[in-house]
Every structure is written in structure tokens, then in C-alpha cells.
Amino acid sequence: MWMHLFVDESERNGYRLVGTLLEPFALHSTRTLMRGLLLPGERRVHFKSEKDSRRKVVVSQLVRAGFRVRLYTRPGRGEAVRAEVLEHLVTDAIALGVTRLVLDSRDVASNKRDRVAIANRTKAREAGLVYEHIQASAEPALWISDAVAWCHGAGSDWRRRVNPLIAEVVEVG
């Protein structure tokens, strides 16, 4: 089975990578749903910038749509922590049959570090896994992972709200 995995991060209260798993047939409807959640003038849904009332509306729509995500977490911050968490995520993605991995683009140097970590620390190439960085404004499926990462990092009621979306939590390290 071909699967796509859309990944975003949060460094709030520890490091998190969240991957939204989507089958190719669901890409169009997912993108349409997510674009429908944009407010006038918005280029993307970005939880860090949204008001609480808006966050609640978006999360309820994500839960209603039945999206499923995998959440990888580890104490700490920074590039070394990210590389370790990314290694686990990619290894699991290959085992799940993911054929395309889309990471939220950061800056040129950070994206390069991700590519090096994936190439050197995983069997992505041998598995035929295609991976790329895309700006979140250009890929609405990334907004799902952003929302879950933010809410999980915020804890309390926000974590409770996104729990129905989380298929698995993997604690790294």
C-alpha cells in the first residue's frame, strides 16, 4: 500500500515530530478540507498564530474528519534531538509502507541536515522512500501535523482534544 507521511514539529515542552498518514486517494479531499479552514487573507493554518477559539474549531474538524497521526517525542531540543527522533520516524515510516515523506521546510541548512540524517541514519534510499521539504503554505496536509504537535505540546485540555487523532505515541530515548 502506498502511503504519504506529512511531518511537522514542536519544541514546546520537549521535542515532537508528528506525522499525518494519508493514502494517495485522500490527498485531494484532505487539501480541500484544510484550505476550507483558512480565514480570509491566511496562507496557512498555523497553530502558533491562531486564537484559542479558532484552534478549537480546527481541531474539532480534524477529529470529525478522522485523521490519524503518529507522534514521536523526546526530552530536549535542538538538531541532535531532531535527528534522533527523525531516524525513528523514518524507520517506522518504511515499515508502514510509506513511499513519500513530506517535511515542513525550515531553512536551507536545517533541511540539508535532515536530508543527511535520513540518508546516513536510515534505510530510506534502499526502501525507495522519497523525501522532500515543502513550505507549509504550499501543502495543507502539513497543517494537520502542526495542529497536533502544538496541542500535544500545550498539554492539558489541548492534548485531550487531539488524543482521538493520535494512533500511536513513540517515546524516543
C-alpha positions as a printed Julia matrix, in Angstrom:
173×3 Matrix{Float64}:
   0.0    0.0    0.0
   1.32   3.45  -0.89
   1.21   5.99   1.88
   2.28   9.58   2.31
   3.51  10.95   5.65
   3.34  14.7    6.35
   5.6   15.79   9.21
   5.83  18.91  11.35
   7.49  19.63  14.68
   7.06  21.34  18.01
   9.77  22.09  20.55
   7.36  23.12  23.27
   7.88  21.09  26.48
  10.21  18.63  24.74
  10.71  17.72  21.11
   7.88  16.35  18.97
   7.6   15.21  15.39
   4.07  14.48  14.26
   3.35  12.56  11.07
  -0.05  12.51   9.39
  -0.52   9.32   7.36
  -2.57   9.68   4.18
  -3.29   7.34   1.33
  -2.94   8.92  -2.13
  -6.7    8.8   -2.79
  -7.25  11.01   0.3
  -4.85  13.78  -0.7
  -7.28  15.89  -2.73
 -10.11  15.77  -0.19
  -7.67  16.48   2.67
  -6.23  19.5    0.93
  -9.71  20.77   0.08
 -10.87  20.38   3.69
  -7.8   22.12   5.07
  -7.97  25.02   2.59
 -11.61  25.4    3.59
 -10.44  26.16   7.13
  -8.42  29.2    6.05
  -9.6   32.61   7.13
  -9.61  35.4    4.54
  -6.04  36.51   3.88
  -4.44  33.44   5.51
  -1.92  31.4    3.55
  -1.9   28.51   6.02
  -3.33  27.3    9.31
  -0.52  27.77  11.83
  -1.48  26.93  15.4
   1.2   29.1   16.97
  -0.55  32.14  15.43
  -4.2   31.16  15.91
  -6.56  32.3   18.67
  -7.88  29.65  21.06
 -11.42  29.86  19.66
 -10.07  29.23  16.17
  -7.88  26.36  17.38
 -10.94  24.66  18.88
 -12.83  24.9   15.58
  -9.91  23.49  13.58
  -9.27  20.6   15.99
 -12.94  19.62  16.02
 -12.89  19.5   12.19
  -9.75  17.34  12.21
 -11.31  14.92  14.69
 -14.56  14.82  12.69
 -12.58  14.02   9.52
 -10.94  11.07  11.28
  -7.31  11.84  10.54
  -4.71   9.6   12.2
  -1.24  10.7   13.22
   1.85   9.19  14.78
   3.6   11.28  17.4
   7.3   10.91  18.23
   8.54  12.63  21.36
  11.8   13.02  23.23
  13.0   15.29  26.01
  15.31  18.05  24.87
  15.66  20.37  21.91
  17.93  21.09  19.01
  19.26  19.44  15.89
  20.8   16.36  17.56
  17.47  15.57  19.22
  15.62  16.18  15.94
  17.97  13.82  14.06
  17.39  11.06  16.6
  13.61  11.46  16.53
  13.61  11.73  12.73
  15.56   8.48  12.48
  12.87   6.65  14.46
  10.07   8.25  12.46
  11.65   7.33   9.11
  12.39   3.76  10.2
   8.76   3.31  11.27
   7.5    5.01   8.1
   9.38   2.49   5.96
   7.91  -0.39   7.98
   4.42   1.07   7.47
   4.88   1.21   3.7
   5.25   4.97   3.4
   6.54   5.85  -0.06
   6.62   9.64   0.26
   7.75  11.66   3.27
   7.0   15.39   3.3
   8.7   17.52   5.94
   7.77  21.1    6.74
  10.56  23.19   5.24
  12.64  25.18   7.69
  15.78  26.9    6.4
  18.3   25.66   3.82
  20.88  24.48   6.38
  18.29  22.7    8.55
  16.72  21.0    5.55
  20.16  19.79   4.5
  20.81  18.37   7.99
  17.52  16.47   7.74
  18.45  15.02   4.35
  21.87  13.97   5.63
  20.34  12.39   8.75
  17.79  10.47   6.68
  20.41   9.32   4.15
  23.03   8.33   6.73
  20.94   7.01   9.62
  18.13   5.14   7.86
  17.47   2.72   5.02
  15.26   5.23   3.19
  17.17   5.02  -0.06
  17.14   1.21  -0.13
  13.41   1.24   0.63
  12.7    3.69  -2.19
  11.34   6.31   0.19
  11.04   9.69  -1.48
  11.51  12.55   0.97
  11.27  16.27   0.46
  10.84  19.56   2.28
   7.87  21.72   1.3
   6.77  25.09   2.65
   3.7   24.61   4.85
   1.79  27.26   2.9
   2.1   25.04  -0.2
   0.98  21.76   1.44
  -2.21  21.86   3.52
  -1.72  18.29   4.78
   1.19  19.62   6.88
  -1.27  21.78   8.84
  -2.75  18.7   10.48
   0.62  17.71  11.94
   1.23  21.32  13.01
  -2.06  21.39  14.91
  -1.46  18.1   16.71
   2.15  18.97  17.57
   1.12  22.33  19.03
  -1.8   20.91  21.01
   0.17  17.98  22.38
   2.97  20.31  23.45
   0.49  22.67  25.11
  -0.78  19.79  27.25
  -3.9   19.82  29.42
  -7.17  20.36  27.55
  -5.41  20.83  24.22
  -3.79  17.41  24.46
  -7.15  15.89  25.36
  -8.74  17.47  22.29
  -6.24  15.9   19.86
  -6.0   12.49  21.55
  -8.6   10.97  19.15
  -6.25  11.8   16.26
  -3.2   10.09  17.74
  -2.83   6.49  16.59
   0.46   5.99  18.42
   2.89   7.88  20.64
   6.51   6.77  20.34
   8.81   7.92  23.12
  12.35   8.1   21.78
  15.35   7.8   24.08
